[in-house]
Short mmCIF file of C-alpha atoms in Angstrom, two decimals:
data_model
loop_
_atom_site.label_atom_id
_atom_site.label_comp_id
_atom_site.label_asym_id
_atom_site.label_seq_id
_atom_site.Cartn_x
_atom_site.Cartn_y
_atom_site.Cartn_z
CA MET A 26 202.02 -55.49 31.37
CA SER A 27 200.46 -53.60 28.01
CA MET A 28 201.93 -50.87 26.88
CA SER A 29 200.68 -47.62 25.16
CA PRO A 30 202.18 -46.70 21.64
CA ALA A 31 203.65 -43.39 23.36
CA ALA A 32 205.46 -45.41 25.95
CA SER A 33 206.60 -47.85 23.47
CA ARG A 34 208.02 -45.17 21.38
CA VAL A 35 209.46 -43.58 24.70
CA LEU A 36 211.24 -46.98 25.69
CA HIS A 37 212.72 -47.27 22.12
CA ARG A 38 214.07 -43.74 22.33
CA LEU A 39 215.58 -44.52 25.74
CA SER A 40 217.46 -47.32 23.99
CA ALA A 41 219.06 -45.31 21.53
CA THR A 42 221.52 -43.22 24.32
CA GLU A 43 222.83 -43.70 27.61
CA SER A 44 221.03 -40.94 29.30
CA VAL A 45 218.21 -38.34 27.97
CA THR A 46 215.80 -35.77 29.49
CA ALA A 47 212.08 -35.83 29.22
CA ARG A 48 212.22 -32.59 27.41
CA VAL A 49 214.76 -34.01 24.72
CA ILE A 50 212.66 -37.16 24.46
CA ALA A 51 209.36 -35.07 23.65
CA ALA A 52 211.50 -33.02 21.22
CA ASP A 53 212.76 -36.07 19.34
CA LEU A 54 209.61 -37.91 19.55
CA MET A 55 207.36 -34.79 18.67
CA LEU A 56 205.21 -35.59 21.84
CA ALA A 57 203.81 -33.27 24.76
CA ARG A 58 205.95 -33.42 27.80
CA SER A 59 203.09 -34.32 29.92
CA THR A 60 202.53 -37.66 27.47
CA VAL A 61 206.27 -38.43 27.80
CA ALA A 62 206.15 -37.73 31.50
CA LYS A 63 203.15 -40.07 31.96
CA ALA A 64 205.14 -42.66 29.41
CA LEU A 65 208.10 -42.53 31.65
CA THR A 66 206.40 -43.01 35.06
CA VAL A 67 204.55 -45.96 33.67
CA LEU A 68 208.14 -47.49 32.51
CA GLU A 69 209.51 -46.83 35.85
CA SER A 70 206.95 -48.63 37.74
CA ALA A 71 207.20 -51.41 35.32
CA GLY A 72 211.03 -51.36 35.72
CA HIS A 73 212.05 -50.71 32.20
CA ALA A 74 213.50 -47.13 33.06
CA VAL A 75 215.25 -45.43 35.71
CA ARG A 76 215.32 -41.61 36.81
CA VAL A 77 218.46 -40.24 37.52
CA ARG A 78 217.71 -37.16 39.99
CA ALA A 79 220.36 -34.50 39.21
CA GLY A 80 219.09 -31.90 41.76
CA HIS A 81 217.60 -28.61 41.50
CA THR A 82 221.00 -26.81 41.11
CA THR A 83 222.58 -29.12 38.64
CA GLY A 84 219.76 -29.24 35.84
CA PRO A 85 216.76 -31.56 35.25
CA ASP A 86 216.48 -35.18 36.03
CA THR A 87 217.69 -38.03 33.18
CA TRP A 88 216.22 -41.17 32.49
CA ARG A 89 218.09 -44.03 31.15
CA ARG A 90 216.61 -47.91 30.03
CA THR A 91 217.08 -50.61 32.46
CA ASN A 92 218.52 -54.06 31.28
CA THR A 93 215.05 -55.68 31.30
CA PRO A 94 213.67 -56.98 28.12
CA PRO A 95 210.81 -54.70 26.46
CA PRO A 96 207.12 -56.06 26.63
CA VAL A 97 205.45 -56.82 23.35
CA SER A 98 203.01 -53.92 22.87
CA THR A 99 199.44 -54.86 22.39
CA GLY A 100 198.13 -51.42 21.32
CA THR A 101 196.02 -51.14 24.56
CA ALA A 102 196.04 -48.45 27.03
CA PRO A 103 198.91 -48.37 29.65
CA ALA A 104 198.60 -49.84 32.88
CA VAL A 105 197.60 -47.06 35.20
CA PRO A 106 199.37 -47.01 38.60
CA ASP A 107 197.16 -48.06 41.54
CA THR A 108 195.89 -45.39 43.37
CA GLY A 109 194.13 -47.03 46.17
CA SER A 110 190.68 -48.23 46.07
CA ARG A 111 189.75 -45.29 44.06
CA GLN A 112 189.76 -45.96 40.22
CA ARG A 113 190.13 -43.35 37.66
CA LEU A 114 186.89 -42.36 36.17
CA GLY A 115 186.14 -42.21 32.29
CA ARG A 116 184.82 -39.39 30.25
CA GLY A 117 181.60 -38.09 31.75
CA GLU A 118 181.42 -40.63 34.50
CA LEU A 119 181.86 -38.19 37.51
CA ARG A 120 179.01 -36.15 36.00
CA ALA A 121 176.80 -38.93 35.93
CA MET A 122 177.58 -39.87 39.39
CA VAL A 123 176.86 -36.22 40.73
CA ALA A 124 173.35 -36.33 38.74
CA ALA A 125 172.58 -39.73 40.23
CA CYS A 126 173.37 -38.07 43.55
CA PHE A 127 170.84 -34.91 43.05
CA ALA A 128 168.25 -37.58 41.43
CA GLU A 129 168.04 -39.71 44.81
CA HIS A 130 167.00 -36.60 46.62
CA PRO A 131 165.44 -34.35 44.22
CA GLY A 132 164.35 -31.67 46.79
CA ARG A 133 167.36 -31.41 48.70
CA ALA A 134 170.23 -28.68 48.20
CA TYR A 135 173.93 -29.85 48.07
CA THR A 136 177.16 -28.09 47.93
CA PRO A 137 179.94 -29.44 45.85
CA GLY A 138 181.95 -30.34 48.98
CA ASP A 139 178.62 -32.19 50.06
CA ILE A 140 178.79 -34.40 46.91
CA ALA A 141 182.51 -34.79 46.84
CA ARG A 142 182.35 -36.18 50.31
CA ILE A 143 179.39 -38.48 49.18
CA LEU A 144 181.52 -39.48 46.22
CA ASP A 145 184.90 -39.72 47.63
CA ARG A 146 186.03 -37.33 44.94
CA SER A 147 187.58 -33.76 44.35
CA ALA A 148 185.42 -30.94 45.42
CA GLY A 149 186.91 -29.01 42.59
CA ALA A 150 185.96 -31.92 39.80
CA VAL A 151 182.58 -32.03 41.19
CA ALA A 152 182.01 -28.25 41.01
CA ASN A 153 183.21 -28.68 37.46
CA ALA A 154 180.75 -31.50 36.78
CA ILE A 155 177.98 -29.39 38.60
CA GLN A 156 178.40 -26.20 36.43
CA ARG A 157 178.04 -28.73 33.25
CA LEU A 158 174.68 -30.06 34.81
CA VAL A 159 173.48 -26.35 35.39
CA ALA A 160 174.49 -25.52 31.74
CA GLN A 161 172.50 -28.50 30.54
CA GLU A 162 169.64 -27.26 33.20
CA LEU A 163 169.58 -30.57 34.99
CA LEU A 164 170.49 -28.60 38.31
CA THR A 165 169.59 -25.29 39.50
CA PRO A 166 171.23 -23.08 41.96
CA ALA A 167 169.51 -23.01 45.21
CA GLY A 168 171.71 -20.71 47.33
CA ILE A 169 174.94 -18.31 46.80
CA ARG A 170 176.88 -18.71 50.44
CA PRO A 171 177.61 -21.47 50.37
CA ARG A 172 176.73 -22.34 46.72
CA ARG A 173 174.21 -24.80 46.66
CA TYR A 174 172.41 -26.53 44.05
CA ARG A 175 169.21 -28.92 43.73
CA ALA A 176 167.95 -30.99 41.02
CA ASN A 177 165.90 -29.20 38.58
CA PRO A 178 162.33 -30.01 38.71
CA ASP A 179 161.30 -29.31 35.31
CA ALA A 180 163.87 -31.49 33.89
#
């Protein structure tokens, strides 16, 4: 398993103490809590860290390192947990997929939900992509209720 630099730092920090909260790790390493949370999730799925659940009335969960040897960091991106058949898209990929859907049928109007079902993606993410395409004048509004869009014939 390749490990991100942030995950390597978090793993090293876990080695320094018996048990520690994600908030303390973030403060000690001067990383965002979301970055630490993602790193801890990757480490947990790889078997290098264990979450000790505290319960909502006794305080935050703590984390500790397991006894497995640490992997060698290659400086590549962390392994993304398998979310099923869908893969996480890169920057701008969803927007390109949405634009391709509209380009296939330039005269047809679609709602964000229509495109979301076609692409098997979040309707909110598709709506955001559509708004960007409207701002770039690649799509034009075609209806108000429900909001519909079509490919801009002048683009």
